[in-house]
Amino acid sequence: MEILCRKTAARIERIVSTGQATPEGEWYDQQADEWVLLVEGGARLRIEGERQDRALAPGDYLLLPAHCRHRVTWTEREPLTVWLAIHFAPD
Amino acid sequence: MEILCRKTAARIERIVSTGQATPEGEWYDQQADEWVLLVEGGARLRIEGERQDRALAPGDYLLLPAHCRHRVTWTEREPLTVWLAIHFAPD
């Protein structure tokens, strides 16, 4: 993970995944809103309470509100999967 | 310009340029910091006080601090030039 820009209001990160997924049974549960854009590669994301994964292709983006529990269930390895993530300061 | 995400802390926009440039002698002078990423196409940007334009290719990004006067001197038309811009709330 590389921080591209860090300001009081938000932090911009570039994240490269090489096939990683969130370990089974674990969830991300974040304090603040995060906006993610899939730049390259591909991924599947599961939001807690949803019945199936969301498939993400380059150009797809979504807002993960604070405490929206989610897991990355799959990322493409070839080509590498590149994300842009923006972590907002709490409102 | 399309707003992809609007939060108190920051606003994320997708901007498509089709050859536009800032009119000669005009400058952007913004109240708050803006981070821009060139996604597709190409552009040249002039920061006031610099001797020459900065050339931007896909993947290039920069932070334009509040009141950093700047102009877009050229954008590529084919393919279209696509920007991702993040407008931060003032510190």
XYZ file of N, CA and C in Angstrom:
546
model
N 0.846 -1.195 0.000
C 0.000 0.000 0.000
C 0.883 1.247 0.000
N 0.521 2.168 -0.845
C 1.303 3.389 -0.996
C 0.363 4.565 -0.772
N 0.750 5.463 0.112
C -0.077 6.653 0.345
C 0.267 7.692 -0.718
N -0.708 8.048 -1.519
C -0.482 9.010 -2.596
C -0.667 10.438 -2.111
N -1.522 10.596 -1.116
C -1.811 11.940 -0.613
C -2.434 11.802 0.773
N -1.957 12.586 1.713
C -2.512 12.535 3.065
C -2.880 13.942 3.495
N -4.134 14.165 3.756
C -4.620 15.458 4.220
C -5.494 15.205 5.446
N -5.822 16.280 6.159
C -6.698 16.131 7.319
C -8.025 15.508 6.910
N -8.553 15.941 5.782
C -9.904 15.540 5.377
C -9.967 14.115 4.834
N -8.871 13.652 4.247
C -8.912 12.336 3.614
C -7.497 11.879 3.274
N -7.394 10.559 3.050
C -6.101 9.956 2.712
C -6.330 9.122 1.449
N -5.445 9.256 0.492
C -5.589 8.539 -0.778
C -4.505 7.477 -0.857
N -4.909 6.243 -1.100
C -3.954 5.128 -1.142
C -4.066 4.367 -2.456
N -2.941 3.850 -2.885
C -2.884 2.907 -3.990
C -2.556 1.542 -3.398
N -3.389 0.556 -3.698
C -3.232 -0.771 -3.103
C -3.104 -1.779 -4.237
N -2.123 -2.640 -4.148
C -1.938 -3.688 -5.151
C -2.227 -5.029 -4.496
N -3.124 -5.794 -5.112
C -3.446 -7.136 -4.623
C -2.913 -8.139 -5.629
N -2.384 -9.219 -5.101
C -1.826 -10.251 -5.977
C -2.486 -11.582 -5.642
N -3.800 -11.576 -5.735
C -4.527 -12.808 -5.452
C -4.988 -12.931 -4.014
N -4.619 -11.966 -3.165
C -5.023 -12.070 -1.755
C -6.541 -11.981 -1.583
N -6.994 -12.574 -0.512
C -8.383 -12.434 -0.089
C -8.367 -12.294 1.433
N -9.448 -11.757 1.978
C -9.586 -11.675 3.426
C -9.765 -13.091 3.961
N -9.037 -13.464 4.997
C -9.187 -14.822 5.521
C -10.645 -15.149 5.857
N -11.020 -16.383 5.619
C -12.390 -16.869 5.873
C -12.845 -16.471 7.278
N -14.040 -15.909 7.364
C -14.602 -15.559 8.670
C -14.170 -14.211 9.200
N -13.213 -13.559 8.531
C -12.793 -12.225 8.985
C -13.470 -11.163 8.138
N -13.679 -9.995 8.759
C -14.313 -8.865 8.081
C -13.511 -7.606 8.354
N -13.513 -6.729 7.383
C -13.034 -5.368 7.633
C -14.193 -4.589 8.252
N -13.894 -3.843 9.304
C -14.907 -3.021 9.968
C -14.205 -1.715 10.310
N -14.433 -0.715 9.495
C -13.626 0.501 9.594
C -14.360 1.647 10.267
N -13.577 2.481 10.907
C -14.093 3.621 11.682
C -14.686 4.713 10.795
N -14.218 4.795 9.579
C -14.608 5.932 8.728
C -14.978 5.427 7.344
N -15.671 6.254 6.604
C -16.069 5.900 5.241
C -14.836 5.711 4.351
N -14.957 4.757 3.442
C -13.896 4.506 2.471
C -14.538 4.379 1.089
N -13.949 5.039 0.116
C -14.401 4.937 -1.276
C -13.317 4.184 -2.029
N -13.704 3.151 -2.762
C -12.707 2.376 -3.499
C -13.064 2.324 -4.980
N -12.009 2.396 -5.785
C -12.119 2.299 -7.244
C -11.220 1.158 -7.683
N -11.756 0.236 -8.451
C -10.908 -0.797 -9.020
C -10.291 -0.250 -10.304
N -8.960 -0.175 -10.322
C -8.244 0.470 -11.434
C -7.844 -0.568 -12.484
N -7.287 -1.675 -12.039
C -6.818 -2.728 -12.941
C -7.085 -4.081 -12.301
N -7.191 -5.106 -13.135
C -7.385 -6.453 -12.621
C -8.864 -6.727 -12.372
N -9.151 -7.431 -11.294
C -10.537 -7.766 -10.975
C -10.617 -8.199 -9.527
N -11.811 -8.119 -8.962
C -11.980 -8.488 -7.557
C -13.421 -8.887 -7.306
N -13.599 -9.612 -6.221
C -14.945 -9.871 -5.701
C -14.971 -9.434 -4.248
N -16.060 -8.776 -3.907
C -16.207 -8.174 -2.589
C -17.521 -8.660 -2.002
N -17.506 -9.056 -0.725
C -18.745 -9.449 -0.071
C -19.074 -8.431 1.017
N -20.289 -7.903 0.964
C -20.792 -7.009 2.005
C -21.591 -7.873 2.977
N -21.358 -7.714 4.265
C -22.074 -8.536 5.234
C -23.582 -8.359 5.065
N -24.289 -9.465 5.045
C -25.738 -9.417 4.905
C -26.211 -9.579 3.468
N -25.298 -9.462 2.508
C -25.688 -9.674 1.111
C -25.513 -11.147 0.765
N -26.301 -11.611 -0.188
C -26.312 -13.034 -0.496
C -25.185 -13.484 -1.391
N -24.653 -12.532 -2.154
C -23.552 -12.941 -3.034
C -22.523 -11.841 -3.151
N -21.366 -12.235 -3.685
C -20.280 -11.282 -3.870
C -20.660 -10.247 -4.927
N -20.027 -9.091 -4.804
C -20.095 -8.106 -5.888
C -18.827 -8.256 -6.708
N -18.990 -8.388 -8.005
C -17.833 -8.492 -8.900
C -17.428 -7.084 -9.329
N -16.152 -6.798 -9.229
C -15.642 -5.474 -9.604
C -14.697 -5.590 -10.788
N -14.933 -4.769 -11.788
C -14.080 -4.692 -12.969
C -13.451 -3.297 -13.007
N -12.414 -3.109 -13.812
C -11.785 -1.788 -13.869
C -12.814 -0.684 -14.135
N -12.751 0.369 -13.362
C -13.688 1.485 -13.474
C -14.831 1.401 -12.478
N -15.054 0.228 -11.883
C -16.122 0.097 -10.886
C -15.666 0.701 -9.561
N -16.602 1.316 -8.864
C -16.279 1.940 -7.585
C -17.457 1.801 -6.646
N -17.186 1.920 -5.377
C -18.274 1.941 -4.399
C -17.827 2.617 -3.114
N -18.811 3.088 -2.368
C -18.555 3.680 -1.062
C -18.836 2.633 -0.008
N -17.883 2.424 0.862
C -18.060 1.538 2.002
C -18.234 2.421 3.232
N -19.464 2.614 3.679
C -19.675 3.489 4.838
C -18.964 2.933 6.077
N -18.672 3.783 7.015
C -18.055 3.355 8.277
C -18.862 2.196 8.857
N -18.154 1.210 9.316
C -18.745 0.034 9.972
C -19.617 -0.828 9.053
N -19.493 -0.630 7.764
C -20.088 -1.564 6.801
C -19.094 -2.730 6.681
N -19.429 -3.859 7.294
C -18.478 -4.970 7.324
C -18.395 -5.608 5.949
N -17.156 -5.844 5.503
C -16.950 -6.356 4.147
C -15.687 -7.204 4.092
N -15.625 -8.045 3.099
C -14.458 -8.906 2.869
C -14.138 -8.898 1.385
N -12.870 -9.002 1.088
C -12.442 -9.230 -0.296
C -12.355 -10.742 -0.457
N -13.163 -11.308 -1.344
C -13.194 -12.770 -1.447
C -12.266 -13.298 -2.540
N -11.875 -12.413 -3.455
C -10.981 -12.845 -4.531
C -10.384 -11.627 -5.213
N -9.127 -11.713 -5.614
C -8.538 -10.684 -6.488
C -7.754 -11.368 -7.592
N -7.766 -10.742 -8.728
C -7.055 -11.283 -9.889
C -5.547 -11.098 -9.695
N -4.808 -12.087 -10.158
C -3.366 -12.107 -9.941
C -2.616 -11.702 -11.213
N -3.205 -12.026 -12.354
C -2.586 -11.703 -13.644
C -3.640 -11.134 -14.576
N -3.691 -9.855 -14.828
C -2.759 -8.860 -14.288
C -3.036 -8.602 -12.809
N -2.079 -7.939 -12.179
C -2.262 -7.555 -10.783
C -3.526 -6.715 -10.620
N -4.078 -6.754 -9.449
C -5.258 -5.944 -9.151
C -4.809 -4.672 -8.429
N -5.201 -3.542 -8.983
C -4.821 -2.242 -8.424
C -6.088 -1.499 -8.003
N -6.051 -0.995 -6.781
C -7.168 -0.232 -6.214
C -6.709 1.188 -5.905
N -7.630 2.111 -6.010
C -7.449 3.429 -5.423
C -8.447 3.508 -4.274
N -7.968 3.817 -3.092
C -8.854 3.870 -1.921
C -8.753 5.249 -1.291
N -9.890 5.822 -0.980
C -9.927 7.116 -0.315
C -10.595 6.934 1.034
N -9.826 7.219 2.074
C -10.327 7.110 3.445
C -10.709 8.503 3.911
N -11.986 8.708 4.115
C -12.471 10.018 4.535
C -12.318 10.176 6.039
N -12.051 11.406 6.459
C -12.138 11.703 7.886
C -13.601 11.565 8.305
N -13.854 11.148 9.548
C -15.246 11.047 10.015
C -15.952 12.388 9.876
N -17.253 12.348 9.587
C -18.065 13.579 9.458
C -18.055 14.363 10.765
N -18.793 16.862 -16.024
C -18.274 16.476 -14.707
C -19.357 15.680 -13.978
N -18.921 14.577 -13.406
C -19.845 13.687 -12.710
C -19.333 13.516 -11.279
N -20.188 13.747 -10.311
C -19.772 13.550 -8.919
C -19.923 12.069 -8.575
N -18.837 11.428 -8.241
C -18.868 9.997 -7.929
C -19.185 9.767 -6.458
N -18.804 10.719 -5.634
C -19.011 10.561 -4.193
C -18.917 11.936 -3.542
N -19.864 12.242 -2.683
C -19.822 13.533 -2.003
C -19.959 13.287 -0.501
N -18.960 13.684 0.232
C -18.967 13.558 1.682
C -18.561 14.905 2.264
N -18.746 15.060 3.583
C -18.330 16.310 4.216
C -16.838 16.558 4.010
N -16.059 15.496 4.121
C -14.602 15.643 4.110
C -14.037 15.883 2.716
N -14.704 15.372 1.698
C -14.153 15.488 0.347
C -15.217 15.114 -0.682
N -14.964 15.532 -1.916
C -15.874 15.256 -3.031
C -15.035 14.651 -4.147
N -15.525 13.567 -4.727
C -14.779 12.875 -5.782
C -15.508 13.094 -7.100
N -14.781 13.566 -8.091
C -15.387 13.864 -9.395
C -14.655 13.151 -10.519
N -15.407 12.797 -11.533
C -14.852 12.305 -12.794
C -15.066 13.404 -13.821
N -13.998 13.804 -14.474
C -14.056 14.917 -15.425
C -13.549 14.425 -16.775
N -14.297 14.693 -17.819
C -13.871 14.318 -19.168
C -13.544 15.588 -19.941
N -12.351 15.641 -20.508
C -11.939 16.775 -21.336
C -11.855 16.302 -22.775
N -12.279 17.156 -23.675
C -12.243 16.797 -25.101
C -11.484 17.874 -25.851
N -10.252 18.076 -25.409
C -9.432 19.073 -26.080
C -9.495 20.448 -25.445
N -10.342 20.613 -24.442
C -10.453 21.950 -23.831
C -9.160 22.378 -23.144
N -9.005 23.674 -23.065
C -7.925 24.267 -22.279
C -8.512 25.485 -21.571
N -7.838 25.919 -20.513
C -8.254 27.140 -19.826
C -7.979 28.320 -20.757
N -8.919 29.230 -20.927
C -8.679 30.366 -21.817
C -7.398 31.116 -21.440
N -6.714 31.588 -22.433
C -5.456 32.331 -22.264
C -5.627 33.436 -21.211
N -4.698 33.485 -20.274
C -4.729 34.553 -19.272
C -5.607 34.254 -18.064
N -6.388 33.163 -18.123
C -7.211 32.812 -16.961
C -6.528 31.722 -16.139
N -6.806 31.748 -14.839
C -6.241 30.757 -13.919
C -7.337 30.198 -13.035
N -7.179 28.943 -12.666
C -7.999 28.391 -11.584
C -7.339 28.783 -10.269
N -8.143 29.249 -9.338
C -7.648 29.638 -8.012
C -8.693 29.134 -7.023
N -8.424 28.011 -6.414
C -9.456 27.321 -5.637
C -9.279 27.497 -4.139
N -10.401 27.459 -3.461
C -10.455 27.677 -2.014
C -9.844 26.530 -1.223
N -9.850 25.337 -1.801
C -9.437 24.165 -1.023
C -8.487 23.311 -1.864
N -7.781 22.434 -1.200
C -6.857 21.544 -1.888
C -7.607 20.614 -2.845
N -6.972 20.330 -3.965
C -7.532 19.399 -4.939
C -6.421 18.434 -5.362
N -6.755 17.154 -5.404
C -5.822 16.125 -5.871
C -6.364 15.614 -7.194
N -5.523 15.580 -8.213
C -5.994 15.111 -9.514
C -5.129 13.967 -10.020
N -5.821 13.015 -10.651
C -5.181 11.848 -11.264
C -5.588 11.835 -12.726
N -4.621 11.746 -13.617
C -4.963 11.587 -15.025
C -5.183 10.096 -15.287
N -6.398 9.757 -15.709
C -6.795 8.354 -15.858
C -6.560 7.880 -17.292
N -6.981 8.673 -18.248
C -6.853 8.323 -19.660
C -6.543 9.578 -20.457
N -5.927 9.394 -21.620
C -5.643 10.534 -22.488
C -4.335 11.193 -22.104
N -4.306 12.513 -22.151
C -3.092 13.239 -21.816
C -3.441 14.698 -21.582
N -2.576 15.396 -20.857
C -2.846 16.802 -20.566
C -1.545 17.525 -20.282
N -1.605 18.835 -20.414
C -0.513 19.687 -19.945
C -1.104 20.720 -18.998
N -0.385 20.917 -17.921
C -0.852 21.776 -16.835
C 0.239 22.794 -16.551
N -0.154 24.068 -16.377
C 0.823 25.084 -16.009
C 0.505 25.582 -14.604
N 1.517 25.543 -13.745
C 1.404 26.099 -12.403
C 1.972 27.518 -12.471
N 1.278 28.479 -11.918
C 1.756 29.862 -11.981
C 3.144 29.959 -11.355
N 4.034 30.622 -12.033
C 5.388 30.800 -11.532
C 6.357 29.766 -12.071
N 5.852 28.691 -12.661
C 6.750 27.699 -13.252
C 7.039 28.075 -14.707
N 8.191 27.655 -15.189
C 8.630 28.093 -16.513
C 8.015 27.313 -17.642
N 7.612 26.091 -17.327
C 7.015 25.309 -18.411
C 5.888 24.444 -17.906
N 5.106 23.941 -18.862
C 3.974 23.090 -18.519
C 4.468 21.773 -17.927
N 3.613 21.176 -17.118
C 3.849 19.797 -16.687
C 3.021 18.896 -17.584
N 3.659 17.893 -18.151
C 2.946 16.932 -19.003
C 2.430 15.805 -18.126
N 1.167 15.473 -18.301
C 0.548 14.405 -17.511
C 0.150 13.253 -18.420
N 0.550 12.053 -18.031
C 0.179 10.826 -18.744
C -0.677 9.986 -17.800
N -1.375 8.982 -18.324
C -2.219 8.154 -17.454
C -1.426 7.612 -16.257
N -1.999 7.764 -15.081
C -1.342 7.327 -13.848
C -0.643 8.458 -13.121
N -0.408 9.569 -13.800
C 0.236 10.707 -13.128
C -0.779 11.435 -12.255
N -0.305 11.939 -11.130
C -1.200 12.653 -10.215
C -0.443 13.766 -9.537
N -1.159 14.732 -9.033
C -0.531 15.785 -8.242
C -1.546 16.441 -7.326
N -1.026 17.054 -6.281
C -1.849 17.824 -5.349
C -1.741 19.287 -5.726
N -2.880 19.920 -5.901
C -2.933 21.357 -6.141
C -3.408 22.011 -4.845
N -2.488 22.567 -4.075
C -2.901 23.169 -2.798
C -3.871 24.330 -3.045
N -4.671 24.639 -2.050
C -5.587 25.784 -2.141
C -4.805 27.009 -2.616
N -5.398 27.734 -3.529
C -4.835 28.984 -4.055
C -3.536 28.810 -4.829
N -3.228 27.590 -5.207
C -2.132 27.361 -6.165
C -2.737 27.610 -7.552
N -2.420 28.739 -8.131
C -3.047 29.105 -9.411
C -2.490 28.226 -10.529
N -3.400 27.706 -11.331
C -2.978 26.772 -12.385
C -3.928 26.865 -13.577
N -3.449 26.422 -14.712
C -4.240 26.395 -15.944
C -4.002 25.058 -16.630
N -5.021 24.570 -17.301
C -4.861 23.419 -18.181
C -4.560 23.987 -19.561
N -3.390 23.692 -20.081
C -3.009 24.321 -21.360
C -3.348 23.445 -22.563
N -3.562 22.151 -22.326
C -3.884 21.258 -23.444
C -4.452 19.961 -22.886
N -5.427 19.391 -23.559
C -5.880 18.026 -23.236
C -6.040 17.247 -24.534
N -5.763 15.980 -24.447
C -5.875 15.113 -25.621
C -7.348 14.861 -25.921
N -7.642 14.801 -27.219
C -9.031 14.672 -27.661
C -9.330 13.239 -28.076
N -8.310 12.560 -28.598
C -8.487 11.179 -29.068
C -7.318 10.345 -28.559
N -7.466 9.513 -27.560
C -8.722 9.282 -26.848
C -9.065 10.467 -25.952
N -10.287 10.478 -25.475
C -10.710 11.507 -24.536
C -9.804 11.505 -23.311
N -9.719 12.642 -22.685
C -8.933 12.751 -21.456
C -9.876 12.649 -20.260
N -9.562 11.713 -19.381
C -10.392 11.472 -18.196
C -9.554 11.747 -16.948
N -10.124 12.525 -16.055
C -9.485 12.879 -14.788
C -10.321 12.350 -13.628
N -9.649 12.024 -12.557
C -10.313 11.837 -11.274
C -9.830 12.990 -10.390
N -10.765 13.730 -9.837
C -10.386 14.880 -9.019
C -11.009 14.725 -7.635
N -10.208 14.965 -6.620
C -10.696 14.905 -5.240
C -10.537 16.284 -4.622
N -11.666 16.858 -4.251
C -11.675 18.185 -3.634
C -11.804 17.977 -2.131
N -10.761 18.347 -1.421
C -10.761 18.170 0.027
C -11.477 19.324 0.705
N -12.136 19.042 1.810
C -12.631 20.119 2.647
C -11.417 20.862 3.227
N -11.548 22.161 3.454
C -10.428 22.906 4.050
C -10.028 22.295 5.387
N -8.736 22.367 5.700
C -8.225 21.827 6.968
C -8.895 22.533 8.154
